[in-house]
CSV table of C-alpha atoms in Angstrom, one decimal:
chain,number,residue,atom,x,y,z
A,1,MET,CA,175.6,76.2,90.7
A,2,GLU,CA,177.8,78.5,88.8
A,3,GLY,CA,177.4,79.8,85.3
A,4,ILE,CA,175.4,82.5,83.6
A,5,PHE,CA,171.6,82.4,84.3
A,6,THR,CA,169.4,85.1,82.9
A,7,GLY,CA,165.7,85.8,83.3
A,8,GLY,CA,163.1,88.4,83.9
A,9,CYS,CA,159.4,89.3,84.0
A,10,GLN,CA,156.8,88.5,81.4
A,11,CYS,CA,156.7,92.0,79.8
A,12,GLY,CA,160.5,92.5,79.7
A,13,ALA,CA,160.6,95.6,81.9
A,14,VAL,CA,162.7,93.8,84.5
A,15,ARG,CA,165.6,91.5,83.6
A,16,PHE,CA,168.4,89.9,85.7
A,17,ARG,CA,171.7,88.0,85.4
A,18,ALA,CA,172.8,85.6,88.1
A,19,GLU,CA,176.1,83.9,88.1
A,20,LYS,CA,176.0,81.9,91.4
A,21,LEU,CA,172.9,80.1,92.5
A,22,GLY,CA,172.2,78.0,95.6
A,23,ARG,CA,169.6,75.3,96.2
A,24,PRO,CA,166.3,75.3,94.2
A,25,SER,CA,163.2,74.7,96.3
A,26,ILE,CA,159.5,75.0,96.5
A,27,CYS,CA,157.6,76.6,99.3
A,28,HIS,CA,154.0,75.6,100.3
A,29,CYS,CA,153.3,78.5,102.7
A,30,ARG,CA,150.1,80.5,102.1
A,31,MET,CA,152.1,83.7,101.4
A,32,CYS,CA,153.9,82.0,98.5
A,33,GLN,CA,150.6,80.6,97.2
A,34,LYS,CA,149.2,84.0,97.2
A,35,HIS,CA,152.3,85.7,95.7
A,36,PHE,CA,152.3,83.3,92.8
A,37,GLY,CA,148.6,82.8,92.6
A,38,SER,CA,149.4,79.1,92.5
A,39,PHE,CA,149.8,76.0,94.6
A,40,PHE,CA,153.3,76.8,95.8
A,41,GLY,CA,156.2,79.1,95.0
A,42,ALA,CA,159.4,77.9,93.3
A,43,PHE,CA,162.7,79.7,94.2
A,44,VAL,CA,166.4,79.4,93.9
A,45,THR,CA,168.8,81.2,96.2
A,46,ALA,CA,171.1,83.8,94.6
A,47,ASP,CA,174.3,85.3,95.7
A,48,GLN,CA,173.7,89.1,95.9
A,49,ALA,CA,177.3,89.7,94.8
A,50,HIS,CA,176.7,87.8,91.6
A,51,LEU,CA,173.2,89.1,90.8
A,52,THR,CA,172.7,92.0,88.4
A,53,TRP,CA,169.5,93.7,87.4
A,54,THR,CA,170.2,94.3,83.8
A,55,ARG,CA,166.9,96.1,83.0
A,56,GLY,CA,164.7,97.8,85.6
A,57,GLN,CA,164.3,96.6,89.2
A,58,PRO,CA,161.6,94.7,91.0
A,59,THR,CA,159.1,96.6,93.1
A,60,LEU,CA,159.0,95.4,96.6
A,61,PHE,CA,156.0,94.4,98.7
A,62,ARG,CA,156.5,93.7,102.4
A,63,SER,CA,154.5,90.5,102.9
A,64,SER,CA,155.4,90.1,106.6
A,65,ALA,CA,157.6,91.7,109.2
A,66,LYS,CA,160.6,89.9,107.9
A,67,VAL,CA,160.0,89.3,104.2
A,68,LYS,CA,159.8,91.5,101.1
A,69,ARG,CA,158.6,90.1,97.8
A,70,GLY,CA,159.7,91.5,94.5
A,71,PHE,CA,157.5,91.7,91.3
A,72,CYS,CA,157.4,93.6,88.1
A,73,GLU,CA,155.4,96.8,88.6
A,74,LYS,CA,154.2,96.7,84.9
A,75,CYS,CA,153.0,93.1,84.4
A,76,GLY,CA,152.9,91.7,88.0
A,77,THR,CA,155.4,88.8,87.4
A,78,PRO,CA,156.6,87.4,90.8
A,79,LEU,CA,160.4,87.7,90.9
A,80,THR,CA,162.0,87.6,94.3
A,81,TYR,CA,161.7,86.6,98.0
A,82,GLN,CA,164.0,88.7,100.2
A,83,GLN,CA,164.6,88.1,103.9
A,84,GLY,CA,167.4,90.3,105.4
A,85,GLU,CA,170.3,90.2,103.1
A,86,GLU,CA,169.2,86.9,101.5
A,87,ILE,CA,167.5,86.8,98.1
A,88,GLU,CA,165.8,84.1,96.2
A,89,LEU,CA,164.7,84.3,92.6
A,90,ALA,CA,161.5,82.8,91.1
A,91,ILE,CA,162.4,79.7,89.1
A,92,GLY,CA,159.7,80.4,86.6
A,93,ALA,CA,161.2,83.8,85.8
A,94,PHE,CA,164.4,82.3,84.5
A,95,ASP,CA,165.0,81.9,80.7
A,96,HIS,CA,165.7,78.2,81.3
A,97,PRO,CA,163.8,77.1,84.3
A,98,GLU,CA,164.3,73.5,83.3
A,99,LEU,CA,167.9,73.8,84.6
A,100,LEU,CA,166.6,74.5,88.2
A,101,GLU,CA,164.8,71.4,89.4
A,102,PRO,CA,163.7,71.9,93.0
A,103,GLN,CA,165.7,69.8,95.5
A,104,VAL,CA,163.6,70.4,98.6
A,105,GLN,CA,160.1,71.4,99.8
A,106,VAL,CA,159.8,73.9,102.6
A,107,ASN,CA,156.7,74.5,104.7
A,108,HIS,CA,155.6,71.0,103.6
A,109,ASP,CA,153.0,70.8,106.4
A,110,LYS,CA,151.2,73.9,104.8
A,111,ARG,CA,150.8,72.2,101.4
A,112,LEU,CA,147.3,72.0,99.9
A,113,PRO,CA,145.7,68.7,100.9
A,114,TRP,CA,145.5,67.4,97.3
A,115,ILE,CA,148.9,68.4,96.0
A,116,ASP,CA,150.5,65.0,96.6
A,117,HIS,CA,148.1,63.5,94.0
A,118,LEU,CA,148.1,66.4,91.5
A,119,PHE,CA,150.1,64.7,88.8
A,120,GLU,CA,148.1,61.5,89.0
A,121,LYS,CA,145.3,63.4,87.2
A,122,PRO,CA,144.9,62.5,83.5
A,123,ALA,CA,146.4,64.8,80.9
A,124,TYR,CA,143.8,66.3,78.6
A,125,SER,CA,144.1,67.7,75.1
A,126,SER,CA,141.8,68.1,72.1
A,127,PRO,CA,142.2,69.1,68.5
A,128,ALA,CA,140.2,72.3,69.2
A,129,MET,CA,142.4,73.1,72.2
A,130,GLU,CA,145.6,72.5,70.2
A,131,GLU,CA,144.3,74.7,67.4
A,132,SER,CA,143.4,77.5,69.8
A,133,PHE,CA,146.8,77.4,71.5
A,134,ALA,CA,148.6,77.3,68.1
A,135,ALA,CA,146.7,80.5,67.1
A,136,VAL,CA,148.0,82.5,70.2
A,137,VAL,CA,150.1,85.5,69.4
A,138,SER,CA,152.3,86.2,72.4
A,139,PHE,CA,153.4,89.6,73.5
A,140,GLN,CA,155.6,88.1,76.2
A,141,HIS,CA,159.3,88.9,76.3
A,142,PRO,CA,161.3,86.1,74.8
A,143,ASP,CA,163.4,83.8,76.9
A,144,HIS,CA,166.7,85.6,76.2
A,145,ASP,CA,168.1,89.1,76.7
A,146,THR,CA,167.2,91.8,74.2
A,147,ALA,CA,168.8,95.2,73.6
A,148,VAL,CA,165.4,96.9,73.4
A,149,TRP,CA,161.9,95.8,74.5
A,150,PRO,CA,159.3,96.1,73.3
A,151,PRO,CA,160.6,95.9,69.8
A,152,GLU,CA,160.6,99.4,68.3
A,153,GLU,CA,158.0,98.6,65.6
A,154,ASP,CA,155.5,97.9,68.4
A,155,GLU,CA,156.0,101.3,70.1
A,156,ALA,CA,153.1,103.3,68.6
């Protein structure tokens, strides 16, 4: 995929711009589960020559002898998976993750035993839950580039 894809961490301290992406995927390995604190990790390969860190840089953690995982040092957002010269970016860190539907699953044999039935579960909502969610005031970086973050009026 070619185009301009931007993203970054939750607090806005790290931002990136990618112009050439490969295949989106999800990984079920235990290291990805722990890195994301979730059921799997979702990544898309990026071409290093077309990847720019526009604000800050990820901090790297060596999760194995061959792999480094990048995250925001300030807020903890998972950002990268790096093996050798190859880099993958966390799909959830993109400003428009809906454009990056995973095409394959890797380490499928390591998936959690109930994952295949996860989306068969009923959806739940309630007026109280909707009211509570509507009242949330987010301090998260918006899903677009900003010249300054946090906004200057918040720096006190």
